[in-house]
Every structure is written in structure tokens, then in C-alpha cells.
Amino acid sequence: MTVVADIASDIIRRIGLAAERAGREPSEVRLIAVTKTVAPETIKEALGAGLRTFGENRVQEALAKARELQGLGIEWHLIGHLQKNKAKAAVGIFEMIHSVDSIGLMEFLDSHARRLGKVQRVLIQVKLAPEDILKHGTGEKEVKGLLGAADGMKNLRVEGLMTIPPFFDDPERARPYFKVLKTLADEYGLKELSMGMTGDFEVAVEEGATMVRIGSAIFGERTK
Ligand SMILES: *Cc1c(COP(=O)(O)O)cnc(C)c1O
């Protein structure tokens, strides 16, 4: 086995154990391998290890990789902020967009998806920490308005919520954020919860994550 394959199977095992601790089925949690800055050859190794779903945070970078790795059965997810002027390209490549945070962006995605004859699956990114240095994400109170707007959009389907808690050395400190996201998703009957990264994915799975976005634990520290 390659190093990537070894590491990936260990992470999948840890996801499974965390799910079991919470009385959940391991199969309820999908691993999104985050490949930003990761070279296409390394992505091929990850494919060899059985990973199929990859997360990118930039449309341009994803476009280039999607072209180079065409026909290999990869499902691409956008996990980073999306600007309206990239919405058209994004609809062309991504199965799921995790970072939708405004009605304006939803309208752009819906209309581009309509032209492509596709239903774009999305998650609403919720910013739960006012002290968060991250700029993106909608407020907790805005979620209802976004969902209401989405009701009228035939080519856009909101399947769940995503969040990025502030970074903590101790993953336990991220737990309250995951709990809030889970409660919010339940309140609106949303099924998918994209939460948990390298430092805190086990806690996120214990709190109900259905997708974890893991980069550096699989591919090593990013240098850029
Ligand atoms: C980079 C990134 C990740 C993965 O982070 P790691 O700590 O390397 O696992 C997850 N989610 C988002 C939105 C990211 O930008």
C-alpha cells in the first residue's frame, strides 16, 4: 500500500469508531479528502486508495485538476468561498457546493444550473462565531431566509449546513459549535452536516457530521 492509502484507511477507521461511540452507522459519514494545493499525481494515489470525493477551495484550481483527472469517476466538492463571477464554472464541475452564504449567490447558481439542465446540490455555510476571523458564512438567523428563497429555485437544492469553527488546539472546544449546527439542521429538517477537519473530525462525527473535510491528515501539511 502507498502511504496515502495507509493513512486514508486509518482515518476511515477513526471516523467509524467515532460514529460507533455516538451510536451511529459509520456509513452515515463521508470522507471528503481536501486536495487544495495537492498535485494530480497524489490525487491519483488517493483514488488508488479508494477515495472518490475530493474537496477544493478554489474554482480555478479545481477546473485544472478536473480536466487533468477526467474520466476517473471523481466527485468534486467546493468547500471554499465562491464569488458570483465564478458561479457558472462552479456549476460545471462541482457535485456539491458547501459554501453558499447569500441569496444572490443562490440565484446565480440556480440560473446557471438551469442552463446546464442540472440540479445543483448545495449546503449553506453558517458562521457561528462572531469572533471568527473567517469572513464567510451566513448568520444563524439568516438561514431561514435563505431556505425560504431556495424553495422557489427549481435548479438548486439545499441539502444541509456547513460550518468552520474557530481553530482550537483542543478539539473539545469545537464541540459546542458542532452541536449548534446539528440543532439548526434538525430544526429545518436538513440531512447533511459538513463539519470537522483534521484537528476535530472525531468530535464532529460524534455530534452528527455526515461529511468531514480532511486535508492535512491525509496529504501532509500544506506548504502554501
Ligand atoms: C483546507 C480546508 C479543510 C481541510 O483542512 P485540514 O485541517 O487540512 O484538514 C476543510 N475545510 C475547509 C473549508 C478548508 O478550506
mmCIF file of N, CA, C and O in Angstrom, residues 7-20 26 201-202:
data_model
loop_
_atom_site.group_PDB
_atom_site.id
_atom_site.type_symbol
_atom_site.label_atom_id
_atom_site.label_comp_id
_atom_site.label_asym_id
_atom_site.label_seq_id
_atom_site.Cartn_x
_atom_site.Cartn_y
_atom_site.Cartn_z
ATOM 1 N N ILE A 7 -2.702 5.905 5.312
ATOM 2 C CA ILE A 7 -3.253 6.978 6.153
ATOM 3 C C ILE A 7 -4.767 7.056 5.973
ATOM 4 O O ILE A 7 -5.511 7.179 6.941
ATOM 5 N N ALA A 8 -5.210 6.960 4.716
ATOM 6 C CA ALA A 8 -6.652 7.070 4.451
ATOM 7 C C ALA A 8 -7.415 5.973 5.181
ATOM 8 O O ALA A 8 -8.455 6.223 5.787
ATOM 9 N N SER A 9 -6.870 4.764 5.170
ATOM 10 C CA SER A 9 -7.639 3.701 5.826
ATOM 11 C C SER A 9 -7.644 3.898 7.345
ATOM 12 O O SER A 9 -8.622 3.589 8.014
ATOM 13 N N ASP A 10 -6.581 4.479 7.882
ATOM 14 C CA ASP A 10 -6.574 4.780 9.313
ATOM 15 C C ASP A 10 -7.618 5.855 9.652
ATOM 16 O O ASP A 10 -8.333 5.753 10.654
ATOM 17 N N ILE A 11 -7.724 6.873 8.809
ATOM 18 C CA ILE A 11 -8.714 7.943 9.059
ATOM 19 C C ILE A 11 -10.126 7.375 8.966
ATOM 20 O O ILE A 11 -10.996 7.696 9.785
ATOM 21 N N ILE A 12 -10.345 6.531 7.962
ATOM 22 C CA ILE A 12 -11.680 5.936 7.802
ATOM 23 C C ILE A 12 -12.026 5.085 9.029
ATOM 24 O O ILE A 12 -13.147 5.098 9.517
ATOM 25 N N ARG A 13 -11.030 4.401 9.549
ATOM 26 C CA ARG A 13 -11.238 3.610 10.766
ATOM 27 C C ARG A 13 -11.606 4.530 11.945
ATOM 28 O O ARG A 13 -12.538 4.257 12.700
ATOM 29 N N ARG A 14 -10.886 5.647 12.072
ATOM 30 C CA ARG A 14 -11.176 6.576 13.181
ATOM 31 C C ARG A 14 -12.563 7.202 13.041
ATOM 32 O O ARG A 14 -13.252 7.435 14.034
ATOM 33 N N ILE A 15 -12.975 7.487 11.812
ATOM 34 C CA ILE A 15 -14.334 8.019 11.583
ATOM 35 C C ILE A 15 -15.355 6.978 12.040
ATOM 36 O O ILE A 15 -16.326 7.291 12.733
ATOM 37 N N GLY A 16 -15.100 5.726 11.690
ATOM 38 C CA GLY A 16 -16.011 4.642 12.058
ATOM 39 C C GLY A 16 -16.132 4.483 13.565
ATOM 40 O O GLY A 16 -17.226 4.326 14.103
ATOM 41 N N LEU A 17 -14.987 4.572 14.250
ATOM 42 C CA LEU A 17 -15.011 4.438 15.709
ATOM 43 C C LEU A 17 -15.775 5.589 16.359
ATOM 44 O O LEU A 17 -16.558 5.383 17.292
ATOM 45 N N ALA A 18 -15.557 6.800 15.835
ATOM 46 C CA ALA A 18 -16.261 7.971 16.395
ATOM 47 C C ALA A 18 -17.767 7.816 16.180
ATOM 48 O O ALA A 18 -18.568 8.117 17.062
ATOM 49 N N ALA A 19 -18.144 7.319 14.997
ATOM 50 C CA ALA A 19 -19.573 7.115 14.709
ATOM 51 C C ALA A 19 -20.148 6.106 15.697
ATOM 52 O O ALA A 19 -21.208 6.343 16.294
ATOM 53 N N GLU A 20 -19.437 5.029 15.907
ATOM 54 C CA GLU A 20 -19.935 3.995 16.829
ATOM 55 C C GLU A 20 -20.069 4.518 18.258
ATOM 56 O O GLU A 20 -21.024 4.186 18.958
ATOM 57 N N PRO A 26 -21.153 3.901 10.765
ATOM 58 C CA PRO A 26 -20.017 4.505 10.066
ATOM 59 C C PRO A 26 -20.356 4.930 8.633
ATOM 60 O O PRO A 26 -19.838 5.926 8.139
ATOM 61 N N PHE A 201 -12.203 16.220 13.558
ATOM 62 C CA PHE A 201 -13.237 15.450 12.851
ATOM 63 C C PHE A 201 -13.912 14.397 13.727
ATOM 64 O O PHE A 201 -15.093 14.088 13.534
ATOM 65 N N GLU A 202 -13.181 13.848 14.701
ATOM 66 C CA GLU A 202 -13.819 12.814 15.523
ATOM 67 C C GLU A 202 -14.936 13.414 16.384
ATOM 68 O O GLU A 202 -16.013 12.838 16.524
#
